mmCIF file of C-alpha atoms in Angstrom:
data_model
loop_
_atom_site.group_PDB
_atom_site.id
_atom_site.type_symbol
_atom_site.label_atom_id
_atom_site.label_comp_id
_atom_site.label_asym_id
_atom_site.label_seq_id
_atom_site.Cartn_x
_atom_site.Cartn_y
_atom_site.Cartn_z
ATOM 1 C CA MET A 1 -112.557 -10.805 -19.279
ATOM 2 C CA ALA A 2 -111.409 -9.369 -22.636
ATOM 3 C CA GLU A 3 -114.748 -7.814 -23.186
ATOM 4 C CA GLN A 4 -114.404 -6.130 -19.681
ATOM 5 C CA GLU A 5 -111.008 -4.575 -20.641
ATOM 6 C CA VAL A 6 -112.145 -3.282 -24.098
ATOM 7 C CA ASP A 7 -115.342 -1.724 -22.127
ATOM 8 C CA THR A 8 -113.014 -0.099 -19.725
ATOM 9 C CA ARG A 9 -110.613 1.082 -22.450
ATOM 10 C CA LYS A 10 -113.652 2.629 -24.108
ATOM 11 C CA LYS A 11 -114.901 4.340 -21.253
ATOM 12 C CA LEU A 12 -111.492 5.858 -20.413
ATOM 13 C CA LYS A 13 -111.202 7.081 -24.185
ATOM 14 C CA THR A 14 -114.830 8.641 -23.836
ATOM 15 C CA GLY A 15 -113.951 10.278 -20.403
ATOM 16 C CA LEU A 16 -110.766 11.568 -21.475
ATOM 17 C CA LEU A 17 -112.643 13.122 -24.803
ATOM 18 C CA ILE A 18 -114.946 14.779 -22.600
ATOM 19 C CA ALA A 19 -112.397 15.965 -20.432
ATOM 20 C CA ILE A 20 -110.618 17.622 -23.371
ATOM 21 C CA LEU A 21 -113.810 19.258 -24.713
ATOM 22 C CA VAL A 22 -114.648 20.823 -21.386
ATOM 23 C CA ILE A 23 -111.066 22.462 -21.070
ATOM 24 C CA ALA A 24 -111.080 23.297 -24.615
ATOM 25 C CA SER A 25 -114.706 24.954 -24.148
ATOM 26 C CA ILE A 26 -113.395 26.737 -21.016
ATOM 27 C CA LEU A 27 -110.588 28.086 -22.811
ATOM 28 C CA ALA A 28 -112.398 29.294 -25.643
ATOM 29 C CA VAL A 29 -114.998 31.339 -23.465
ATOM 30 C CA SER A 30 -112.017 32.818 -21.645
ATOM 31 C CA PHE A 31 -110.288 33.886 -24.725
ATOM 32 C CA ALA A 32 -113.402 35.060 -26.062
ATOM 33 C CA SER A 33 -114.298 37.252 -22.827
ATOM 34 C CA THR A 34 -110.338 38.691 -23.066
ATOM 35 C CA LEU A 35 -111.013 39.856 -26.629
ATOM 36 C CA ARG A 36 -114.601 41.404 -26.447
ATOM 37 C CA LYS A 37 -114.836 44.861 -27.119
ATOM 38 C CA PHE A 38 -117.035 47.249 -25.348
ATOM 39 C CA SER A 39 -118.548 50.668 -26.931
ATOM 40 C CA GLY A 40 -119.656 52.154 -23.675
ATOM 41 C CA TYR A 41 -120.909 51.617 -20.285
ATOM 42 C CA ASP A 42 -123.857 51.599 -17.681
ATOM 43 C CA LEU A 43 -123.390 53.542 -14.491
ATOM 44 C CA GLU A 44 -124.285 51.278 -11.713
ATOM 45 C CA LYS A 45 -123.714 53.642 -8.644
ATOM 46 C CA SER A 46 -122.834 57.264 -8.436
ATOM 47 C CA ILE A 47 -121.607 59.041 -4.933
ATOM 48 C CA ASP A 48 -121.079 62.430 -4.394
ATOM 49 C CA GLN A 49 -117.779 62.761 -2.804
ATOM 50 C CA ALA A 50 -116.719 66.263 -1.699
ATOM 51 C CA SER A 51 -112.746 66.856 -2.875
ATOM 52 C CA ALA A 52 -112.636 63.046 -3.983
ATOM 53 C CA SER A 53 -109.621 64.034 -5.901
ATOM 54 C CA SER A 54 -107.728 65.252 -2.920
ATOM 55 C CA PHE A 55 -107.416 61.331 -1.760
ATOM 56 C CA SER A 56 -105.484 58.394 -3.341
ATOM 57 C CA TYR A 57 -107.024 55.126 -4.782
ATOM 58 C CA ILE A 58 -105.928 51.531 -4.999
ATOM 59 C CA SER A 59 -107.809 48.222 -6.183
ATOM 60 C CA PHE A 60 -108.082 45.498 -3.303
ATOM 61 C CA ARG A 61 -109.463 42.390 -3.916
ATOM 62 C CA GLY A 62 -111.904 43.535 -6.503
ATOM 63 C CA ASN A 63 -112.875 46.483 -3.952
ATOM 64 C CA MET A 64 -111.669 50.171 -3.950
ATOM 65 C CA VAL A 65 -109.387 51.561 -1.193
ATOM 66 C CA ARG A 66 -109.495 55.325 -0.611
ATOM 67 C CA TYR A 67 -106.722 56.792 1.831
ATOM 68 C CA GLY A 68 -105.651 60.137 2.728
ATOM 69 C CA LYS A 69 -103.857 61.818 5.630
ATOM 70 C CA ASP A 70 -106.863 60.619 8.217
ATOM 71 C CA GLY A 71 -107.582 57.166 7.258
ATOM 72 C CA ALA A 72 -108.421 54.436 4.723
ATOM 73 C CA ALA A 73 -111.664 52.983 4.002
ATOM 74 C CA CYS A 74 -112.671 50.180 1.649
ATOM 75 C CA THR A 75 -115.961 50.158 -0.276
ATOM 76 C CA ASP A 76 -117.672 47.529 -2.738
ATOM 77 C CA ALA A 77 -118.984 48.599 -6.001
ATOM 78 C CA LYS A 78 -122.543 49.525 -4.355
ATOM 79 C CA GLY A 79 -120.777 52.096 -2.062
ATOM 80 C CA ASN A 80 -120.875 49.606 0.893
ATOM 81 C CA VAL A 81 -118.261 50.433 3.378
ATOM 82 C CA LEU A 82 -116.826 47.003 3.919
ATOM 83 C CA TRP A 83 -114.063 48.413 6.509
ATOM 84 C CA ASN A 84 -112.641 51.770 8.025
ATOM 85 C CA GLN A 85 -109.401 52.597 9.339
ATOM 86 C CA SER A 86 -108.099 55.563 10.955
ATOM 87 C CA PHE A 87 -104.587 56.799 11.404
ATOM 88 C CA GLU A 88 -102.742 60.122 11.050
ATOM 89 C CA MET A 89 -100.026 60.341 8.459
ATOM 90 C CA GLN A 90 -98.259 63.150 6.670
ATOM 91 C CA ASP A 91 -98.069 61.726 3.260
ATOM 92 C CA PRO A 92 -99.522 58.101 3.079
ATOM 93 C CA LYS A 93 -98.697 55.785 0.326
ATOM 94 C CA ALA A 94 -99.761 52.209 -0.355
ATOM 95 C CA ASP A 95 -98.784 48.751 -1.757
ATOM 96 C CA VAL A 96 -100.797 45.702 -2.068
ATOM 97 C CA CYS A 97 -100.209 42.056 -2.734
ATOM 98 C CA GLN A 98 -102.993 39.363 -2.689
ATOM 99 C CA THR A 99 -104.790 39.420 0.456
ATOM 100 C CA TYR A 100 -102.562 42.065 2.361
ATOM 101 C CA LEU A 101 -102.327 45.997 2.041
ATOM 102 C CA ILE A 102 -100.172 48.367 3.711
ATOM 103 C CA VAL A 103 -100.663 52.079 4.069
ATOM 104 C CA TYR A 104 -97.179 53.619 5.339
ATOM 105 C CA ASP A 105 -96.305 57.417 6.115
ATOM 106 C CA ARG A 106 -93.556 58.299 3.566
ATOM 107 C CA GLU A 107 -90.834 60.327 5.953
ATOM 108 C CA GLY A 108 -92.597 58.782 8.891
ATOM 109 C CA THR A 109 -92.295 55.871 10.875
ATOM 110 C CA GLU A 110 -95.754 54.140 10.749
ATOM 111 C CA ILE A 111 -97.078 51.257 8.676
ATOM 112 C CA ASP A 112 -100.403 49.920 8.781
ATOM 113 C CA LEU A 113 -100.881 46.336 7.873
ATOM 114 C CA ILE A 114 -104.269 45.529 6.690
ATOM 115 C CA SER A 115 -105.843 42.258 6.019
ATOM 116 C CA GLU A 116 -108.771 41.558 3.652
ATOM 117 C CA ASP A 117 -111.293 41.679 6.391
ATOM 118 C CA GLY A 118 -110.187 45.038 7.637
ATOM 119 C CA SER A 119 -107.909 43.667 10.604
ATOM 120 C CA VAL A 120 -104.785 45.775 10.724
ATOM 121 C CA LYS A 121 -101.239 45.357 12.613
ATOM 122 C CA LYS A 122 -99.577 48.524 13.353
ATOM 123 C CA ILE A 123 -95.858 48.656 12.836
ATOM 124 C CA THR A 124 -93.557 51.422 13.916
ATOM 125 C CA THR A 125 -90.132 51.449 12.100
ATOM 126 C CA SER A 126 -86.897 52.538 13.556
ATOM 127 C CA TYR A 127 -86.013 55.313 10.921
ATOM 128 C CA PRO A 128 -88.122 57.523 8.420
ATOM 129 C CA ILE A 129 -89.409 55.392 5.600
ATOM 130 C CA THR A 130 -88.437 56.000 2.096
ATOM 131 C CA ARG A 131 -90.429 52.954 0.507
ATOM 132 C CA ALA A 132 -92.264 50.148 1.947
ATOM 133 C CA ALA A 133 -93.664 46.785 0.298
ATOM 134 C CA VAL A 134 -95.911 43.758 1.467
ATOM 135 C CA SER A 135 -95.471 40.159 0.379
ATOM 136 C CA ALA A 136 -98.260 37.792 -0.310
ATOM 137 C CA LYS A 137 -97.675 36.217 3.130
ATOM 138 C CA GLY A 138 -98.131 39.590 4.796
ATOM 139 C CA SER A 139 -94.635 40.097 5.772
ATOM 140 C CA VAL A 140 -93.598 43.776 5.392
ATOM 141 C CA SER A 141 -90.375 45.348 3.948
ATOM 142 C CA ALA A 142 -89.253 48.880 4.568
ATOM 143 C CA LEU A 143 -86.612 50.928 3.105
ATOM 144 C CA MET A 144 -85.534 53.887 5.532
ATOM 145 C CA GLN A 145 -82.740 56.624 5.637
ATOM 146 C CA ASP A 146 -80.946 57.961 8.503
ATOM 147 C CA GLY A 147 -78.405 60.739 7.156
ATOM 148 C CA SER A 148 -75.960 59.069 5.054
ATOM 149 C CA THR A 149 -77.029 55.554 6.034
ATOM 150 C CA ALA A 150 -79.963 53.599 4.516
ATOM 151 C CA HIS A 151 -81.909 51.104 6.524
ATOM 152 C CA ILE A 152 -83.708 47.785 5.869
ATOM 153 C CA GLU A 153 -86.192 46.186 8.211
ATOM 154 C CA VAL A 154 -88.409 43.237 7.613
ATOM 155 C CA TYR A 155 -91.525 42.479 9.841
ATOM 156 C CA GLN A 156 -93.531 39.448 10.039
ATOM 157 C CA SER A 157 -97.582 39.478 9.375
ATOM 158 C CA SER A 158 -97.781 39.274 13.135
ATOM 159 C CA GLY A 159 -95.951 43.085 13.290
ATOM 160 C CA SER A 160 -92.769 41.883 14.886
ATOM 161 C CA LYS A 161 -89.461 42.516 13.360
ATOM 162 C CA ALA A 162 -87.670 39.577 11.500
ATOM 163 C CA ALA A 163 -84.470 41.053 10.276
ATOM 164 C CA ASP A 164 -82.755 44.447 9.696
ATOM 165 C CA GLY A 165 -79.780 45.659 7.856
ATOM 166 C CA GLU A 166 -77.878 48.863 6.665
ATOM 167 C CA ILE A 167 -76.672 50.340 3.633
ATOM 168 C CA HIS A 168 -73.923 52.935 3.492
ATOM 169 C CA MET A 169 -74.556 55.153 0.914
ATOM 170 C CA ASN A 170 -70.960 56.555 0.594
ATOM 171 C CA LYS A 171 -70.143 52.630 -0.286
ATOM 172 C CA GLY A 172 -73.362 51.077 -1.563
ATOM 173 C CA GLY A 173 -75.104 53.973 -3.227
ATOM 174 C CA TYR A 174 -78.447 55.791 -2.849
ATOM 175 C CA PRO A 175 -81.559 53.551 -2.653
ATOM 176 C CA LEU A 176 -84.239 54.032 -5.407
ATOM 177 C CA SER A 177 -86.820 51.381 -4.815
ATOM 178 C CA ILE A 178 -87.461 47.923 -3.207
ATOM 179 C CA ALA A 179 -89.479 44.890 -4.087
ATOM 180 C CA VAL A 180 -90.325 41.895 -1.964
ATOM 181 C CA SER A 181 -90.991 38.540 -3.379
ATOM 182 C CA PRO A 182 -94.241 36.866 -3.059
ATOM 183 C CA ASP A 183 -92.884 34.412 -0.246
ATOM 184 C CA GLY A 184 -91.402 37.297 1.543
ATOM 185 C CA ASN A 185 -88.056 35.744 1.734
ATOM 186 C CA ARG A 186 -86.188 37.866 -0.821
ATOM 187 C CA LEU A 187 -85.725 41.758 -0.983
ATOM 188 C CA MET A 188 -84.735 43.372 -4.345
ATOM 189 C CA VAL A 189 -82.870 46.787 -3.811
ATOM 190 C CA SER A 190 -82.131 49.254 -6.753
ATOM 191 C CA MET A 191 -79.526 51.825 -5.796
ATOM 192 C CA VAL A 192 -77.861 54.716 -7.571
ATOM 193 C CA SER A 193 -74.033 54.118 -7.426
ATOM 194 C CA ILE A 194 -70.882 55.468 -8.959
ATOM 195 C CA ILE A 195 -69.399 52.573 -11.055
ATOM 196 C CA LYS A 196 -66.171 53.319 -12.886
ATOM 197 C CA GLY A 197 -66.448 57.106 -12.392
ATOM 198 C CA LYS A 198 -70.012 57.168 -13.784
ATOM 199 C CA VAL A 199 -73.498 57.307 -12.614
ATOM 200 C CA GLY A 200 -74.988 53.672 -12.741
ATOM 201 C CA THR A 201 -77.086 51.051 -10.645
ATOM 202 C CA ARG A 202 -76.283 48.193 -8.213
ATOM 203 C CA ILE A 203 -79.097 45.874 -8.086
ATOM 204 C CA GLN A 204 -78.941 43.636 -4.806
ATOM 205 C CA PHE A 205 -81.062 40.801 -3.426
ATOM 206 C CA TYR A 206 -81.189 39.869 0.079
ATOM 207 C CA ASP A 207 -82.706 36.643 1.270
ATOM 208 C CA PHE A 208 -83.953 36.357 4.783
ATOM 209 C CA GLY A 209 -85.116 32.768 4.421
ATOM 210 C CA SER A 210 -82.611 29.694 5.028
ATOM 211 C CA SER A 211 -80.869 30.458 1.695
ATOM 212 C CA GLY A 212 -79.297 33.834 3.071
ATOM 213 C CA LYS A 213 -78.579 32.862 6.664
ATOM 214 C CA ASN A 214 -74.857 32.139 5.903
ATOM 215 C CA LYS A 215 -74.571 34.857 3.550
ATOM 216 C CA VAL A 216 -72.967 38.345 4.604
ATOM 217 C CA ASP A 217 -75.586 40.638 5.449
ATOM 218 C CA ASN A 218 -78.121 38.336 3.781
ATOM 219 C CA ILE A 219 -76.847 39.132 0.387
ATOM 220 C CA VAL A 220 -77.424 36.634 -2.210
ATOM 221 C CA GLY A 221 -76.893 38.501 -5.523
ATOM 222 C CA THR A 222 -75.078 42.013 -6.666
ATOM 223 C CA PHE A 223 -75.709 43.358 -10.072
ATOM 224 C CA ARG A 224 -73.815 46.425 -11.342
ATOM 225 C CA TYR A 225 -75.013 48.543 -14.436
ATOM 226 C CA GLU A 226 -72.759 51.342 -15.580
ATOM 227 C CA GLY A 227 -74.385 54.224 -16.828
ATOM 228 C CA SER A 228 -77.953 52.702 -16.367
ATOM 229 C CA ILE A 229 -80.711 53.792 -13.879
ATOM 230 C CA PHE A 230 -83.394 51.181 -12.463
ATOM 231 C CA PRO A 231 -86.154 53.204 -10.852
ATOM 232 C CA GLU A 232 -88.794 50.275 -11.155
ATOM 233 C CA ILE A 233 -88.078 46.728 -10.038
ATOM 234 C CA GLY A 234 -90.469 43.942 -9.215
ATOM 235 C CA PHE A 235 -91.268 39.955 -8.566
ATOM 236 C CA SER A 236 -93.348 37.796 -10.667
ATOM 237 C CA GLU A 237 -95.826 35.432 -8.980
ATOM 238 C CA ASN A 238 -93.446 32.867 -9.133
ATOM 239 C CA GLY A 239 -90.493 34.585 -7.805
ATOM 240 C CA LYS A 240 -88.946 35.902 -11.114
ATOM 241 C CA ALA A 241 -87.448 39.511 -10.930
ATOM 242 C CA ALA A 242 -87.580 42.257 -13.251
ATOM 243 C CA ALA A 243 -85.373 45.432 -13.210
ATOM 244 C CA MET A 244 -86.726 48.157 -15.555
ATOM 245 C CA GLY A 245 -83.963 50.723 -16.469
ATOM 246 C CA THR A 246 -83.921 53.735 -18.828
ATOM 247 C CA ASP A 247 -81.985 52.062 -21.520
ATOM 248 C CA GLN A 248 -82.530 48.316 -20.755
ATOM 249 C CA ILE A 249 -84.704 45.892 -18.916
ATOM 250 C CA VAL A 250 -83.083 43.091 -16.921
ATOM 251 C CA LEU A 251 -84.568 39.933 -15.955
ATOM 252 C CA TYR A 252 -83.555 37.552 -13.236
ATOM 253 C CA SER A 253 -84.211 33.732 -12.477
ATOM 254 C CA SER A 254 -85.938 32.575 -9.195
ATOM 255 C CA GLY A 255 -84.330 30.671 -6.522
ATOM 256 C CA SER A 256 -81.673 30.974 -3.722
ATOM 257 C CA SER A 257 -79.014 32.321 -5.971
ATOM 258 C CA PRO A 258 -80.308 35.030 -8.567
ATOM 259 C CA LYS A 259 -78.926 35.143 -12.127
ATOM 260 C CA GLU A 260 -79.617 37.178 -14.991
ATOM 261 C CA SER A 261 -81.866 35.109 -17.408
ATOM 262 C CA LYS A 262 -82.237 37.948 -20.183
ATOM 263 C CA VAL A 263 -81.680 41.624 -21.269
ATOM 264 C CA ILE A 264 -83.875 43.449 -23.333
ATOM 265 C CA LYS A 265 -82.889 46.505 -25.200
ATOM 266 C CA PRO A 266 -85.625 48.838 -26.161
ATOM 267 C CA LYS A 267 -85.840 49.924 -29.858
ATOM 268 C CA GLY A 268 -86.081 53.358 -28.942
ATOM 269 C CA ASN A 269 -86.229 55.937 -26.210
ATOM 270 C CA MET A 270 -88.656 54.736 -23.204
ATOM 271 C CA LYS A 271 -91.272 57.001 -22.143
ATOM 272 C CA SER A 272 -93.242 54.848 -19.818
ATOM 273 C CA VAL A 273 -92.787 51.249 -18.070
ATOM 274 C CA PHE A 274 -95.278 49.239 -16.253
ATOM 275 C CA MET A 275 -95.721 45.962 -14.611
ATOM 276 C CA ASN A 276 -97.495 43.528 -12.557
ATOM 277 C CA ASP A 277 -96.794 40.183 -10.928
ATOM 278 C CA ARG A 278 -97.531 38.432 -14.342
ATOM 279 C CA SER A 279 -96.406 40.900 -17.157
ATOM 280 C CA PHE A 280 -94.142 43.993 -17.765
ATOM 281 C CA GLY A 281 -93.708 46.294 -20.518
ATOM 282 C CA TYR A 282 -93.081 49.629 -21.810
ATOM 283 C CA ILE A 283 -93.888 52.412 -24.260
ATOM 284 C CA ALA A 284 -91.077 53.824 -26.555
ATOM 285 C CA GLU A 285 -90.458 56.112 -29.411
ATOM 286 C CA GLU A 286 -89.641 53.667 -32.499
ATOM 287 C CA LYS A 287 -88.598 54.347 -35.744
ATOM 288 C CA TYR A 288 -90.414 52.939 -38.767
ATOM 289 C CA THR A 289 -89.400 52.947 -42.348
ATOM 290 C CA LYS A 290 -92.199 52.910 -45.257
ATOM 291 C CA ASP A 291 -91.594 54.112 -48.762
ATOM 292 C CA LYS A 292 -87.930 55.058 -47.898
ATOM 293 C CA LYS A 293 -89.641 57.717 -45.322
ATOM 294 C CA ASP A 294 -88.697 57.488 -41.510
ATOM 295 C CA THR A 295 -91.511 58.326 -39.060
ATOM 296 C CA VAL A 296 -91.339 57.784 -35.218
ATOM 297 C CA LYS A 297 -94.219 56.254 -33.175
ATOM 298 C CA ASP A 298 -95.062 55.774 -29.614
ATOM 299 C CA THR A 299 -94.966 51.858 -29.468
ATOM 300 C CA ILE A 300 -96.198 49.302 -26.783
ATOM 301 C CA GLU A 301 -94.048 46.415 -25.982
ATOM 302 C CA MET A 302 -95.450 43.602 -23.646
ATOM 303 C CA TYR A 303 -93.595 40.742 -22.083
ATOM 304 C CA SER A 304 -94.130 38.067 -19.802
ATOM 305 C CA PHE A 305 -91.659 37.383 -16.770
ATOM 306 C CA SER A 306 -90.029 34.597 -18.705
ATOM 307 C CA GLY A 307 -89.145 37.049 -21.402
ATOM 308 C CA LEU A 308 -91.576 36.082 -23.928
ATOM 309 C CA HIS A 309 -92.523 38.864 -26.320
ATOM 310 C CA ARG A 310 -96.395 39.032 -26.093
ATOM 311 C CA TYR A 311 -97.003 42.113 -28.843
ATOM 312 C CA SER A 312 -96.123 45.354 -30.263
ATOM 313 C CA LYS A 313 -98.700 48.024 -31.021
ATOM 314 C CA ALA A 314 -98.793 51.754 -31.713
ATOM 315 C CA VAL A 315 -100.388 53.471 -28.878
ATOM 316 C CA PRO A 316 -103.960 54.350 -29.957
ATOM 317 C CA ILE A 317 -104.353 57.479 -28.067
ATOM 318 C CA SER A 318 -102.582 60.195 -26.330
ATOM 319 C CA TYR A 319 -102.074 59.531 -22.737
ATOM 320 C CA GLU A 320 -100.695 60.574 -19.541
ATOM 321 C CA LYS A 321 -100.722 57.624 -17.418
ATOM 322 C CA ALA A 322 -100.067 53.537 -18.420
ATOM 323 C CA CYS A 323 -100.721 50.752 -15.864
ATOM 324 C CA LEU A 324 -101.329 47.223 -16.076
ATOM 325 C CA SER A 325 -104.827 46.122 -14.252
ATOM 326 C CA ASP A 326 -105.325 43.141 -11.998
ATOM 327 C CA TYR A 327 -106.308 41.308 -15.119
ATOM 328 C CA ASN A 328 -103.341 41.889 -17.087
ATOM 329 C CA GLU A 329 -104.804 44.593 -19.230
ATOM 330 C CA LEU A 330 -102.987 47.815 -20.187
ATOM 331 C CA ILE A 331 -104.986 50.858 -19.247
ATOM 332 C CA LEU A 332 -104.170 53.988 -20.868
ATOM 333 C CA ARG A 333 -105.514 57.152 -19.473
ATOM 334 C CA SER A 334 -105.610 60.710 -20.191
ATOM 335 C CA SER A 335 -107.418 63.676 -18.251
ATOM 336 C CA SER A 336 -110.932 62.570 -19.971
ATOM 337 C CA ARG A 337 -110.029 59.470 -22.234
ATOM 338 C CA VAL A 338 -109.561 55.894 -20.992
ATOM 339 C CA CYS A 339 -108.361 53.183 -23.537
ATOM 340 C CA ILE A 340 -108.125 49.638 -22.468
ATOM 341 C CA LEU A 341 -106.004 46.818 -24.156
ATOM 342 C CA SER A 342 -106.107 43.169 -23.857
ATOM 343 C CA SER A 343 -103.396 40.729 -22.892
ATOM 344 C CA PHE A 344 -103.201 40.242 -26.858
ATOM 345 C CA GLY A 345 -102.697 43.906 -27.506
ATOM 346 C CA SER A 346 -106.459 44.319 -29.038
ATOM 347 C CA VAL A 347 -108.154 47.535 -27.858
ATOM 348 C CA ARG A 348 -111.395 46.402 -25.744
ATOM 349 C CA PHE A 349 -112.331 49.880 -24.643
ATOM 350 C CA ASN A 350 -111.596 53.416 -25.797
ATOM 351 C CA HIS A 351 -113.832 56.316 -24.581
ATOM 352 C CA GLU A 352 -113.874 60.044 -23.989
ATOM 353 C CA PHE A 353 -115.464 61.050 -20.776
ATOM 354 C CA SER A 354 -117.340 64.112 -20.052
ATOM 355 C CA GLU A 355 -115.605 64.950 -16.737
ATOM 356 C CA THR A 356 -111.949 65.314 -15.980
ATOM 357 C CA ILE A 357 -110.528 61.745 -14.637
ATOM 358 C CA TYR A 358 -108.622 61.690 -11.428
ATOM 359 C CA ASP A 359 -108.420 57.965 -11.194
ATOM 360 C CA PHE A 360 -109.779 54.663 -12.897
ATOM 361 C CA ILE A 361 -109.635 51.692 -10.701
ATOM 362 C CA THR A 362 -110.414 48.048 -11.640
ATOM 363 C CA GLY A 363 -113.210 46.065 -9.960
ATOM 364 C CA LYS A 364 -114.241 42.291 -9.424
ATOM 365 C CA SER A 365 -114.364 41.640 -13.187
ATOM 366 C CA ARG A 366 -112.854 42.608 -16.534
ATOM 367 C CA ARG A 367 -116.004 44.706 -17.089
ATOM 368 C CA THR A 368 -116.386 46.908 -13.856
ATOM 369 C CA PHE A 369 -114.526 49.804 -12.748
ATOM 370 C CA GLU A 370 -114.559 52.872 -10.358
ATOM 371 C CA LEU A 371 -114.274 56.102 -12.219
ATOM 372 C CA ILE A 372 -113.144 59.151 -9.830
ATOM 373 C CA SER A 373 -113.472 62.219 -10.816
ATOM 374 C CA GLU A 374 -113.343 65.887 -8.957
ATOM 375 C CA ASP A 375 -116.387 65.603 -6.831
ATOM 376 C CA LYS A 376 -117.944 62.004 -7.224
ATOM 377 C CA ILE A 377 -116.948 58.290 -7.607
ATOM 378 C CA GLU A 378 -118.848 56.349 -10.244
ATOM 379 C CA SER A 379 -119.204 52.462 -10.419
ATOM 380 C CA ILE A 380 -119.617 51.646 -13.998
ATOM 381 C CA ARG A 381 -119.978 48.505 -16.119
ATOM 382 C CA LEU A 382 -118.833 48.372 -19.916
ATOM 383 C CA HIS A 383 -121.085 47.238 -22.342
#
């Protein structure tokens, strides 16, 4: 009996050691893949597309969606059309969250809720749309305006209306932006307001689930910031929230009663902000002192939604646009150059293209992208 117990313990220890080694190997491979650098690219597919730059593009489940006034089409890296949807919109805008995509008509009343397989639910709002957002569960929140009153409407993934409300701008302020939590229950609204005689922002949280049923107008949290404007807001994948302001960044806890969890004060004048559902960051003009001489450099500051500072890095190129990819990498882009930084801040790719770049869309891996120029779309793979 004792020998059996010893043998069992040995097997358990051996199994545990093997499991640890397997996990360590997977993490090592993942880490190496994240830090891998690329010097060039292979052209895998080129499609001539007249007036390609007259459309808008968005990454959706590793594929590319092209949308314009007459409709939207989703294609894979080989140029195969996966689905095609027609509509008529004057100013189409898009938002995506996991397996759902919406295209909505800004200043119009139509929203197309599109699933990964291309099936669509058409939603007609009560008032002209200012902004709209979709959750991971397919619920849609729309911010609308009618004269001096802003309206909020929430729709289920079936297309049926779940809730609505009003914001009187002479009392609450002018809505700038909205964001919806992954579960679709919480809505975050940023509103420009007059606070103590100065222009400021009111951040308001609504809960359309069980937590907000007994609250006045479903409001579960209100935060006021005198002298600060917050044009960009968003939720993380686990329900935490962030408000990106002109002079500060505020993080909020998840749950039914949001609270400020951290306030980040930039070290200099902010020039760009960016976020996805895992990270956020900004680029600011920061002052450095060396040999008693002060110099100003554009610097990247990257954070997790928990408030952990990930890295600081001087901006490596002259850029016009900065965004976070689906793989948590920062993409800096000018009219002809693309620079990609890993989640640790190392430069993975820095290349000058011969054509003018209109857009640069991530594909199904860290190495694949869609390069959109004036009259063609190229599928490339980094090497």
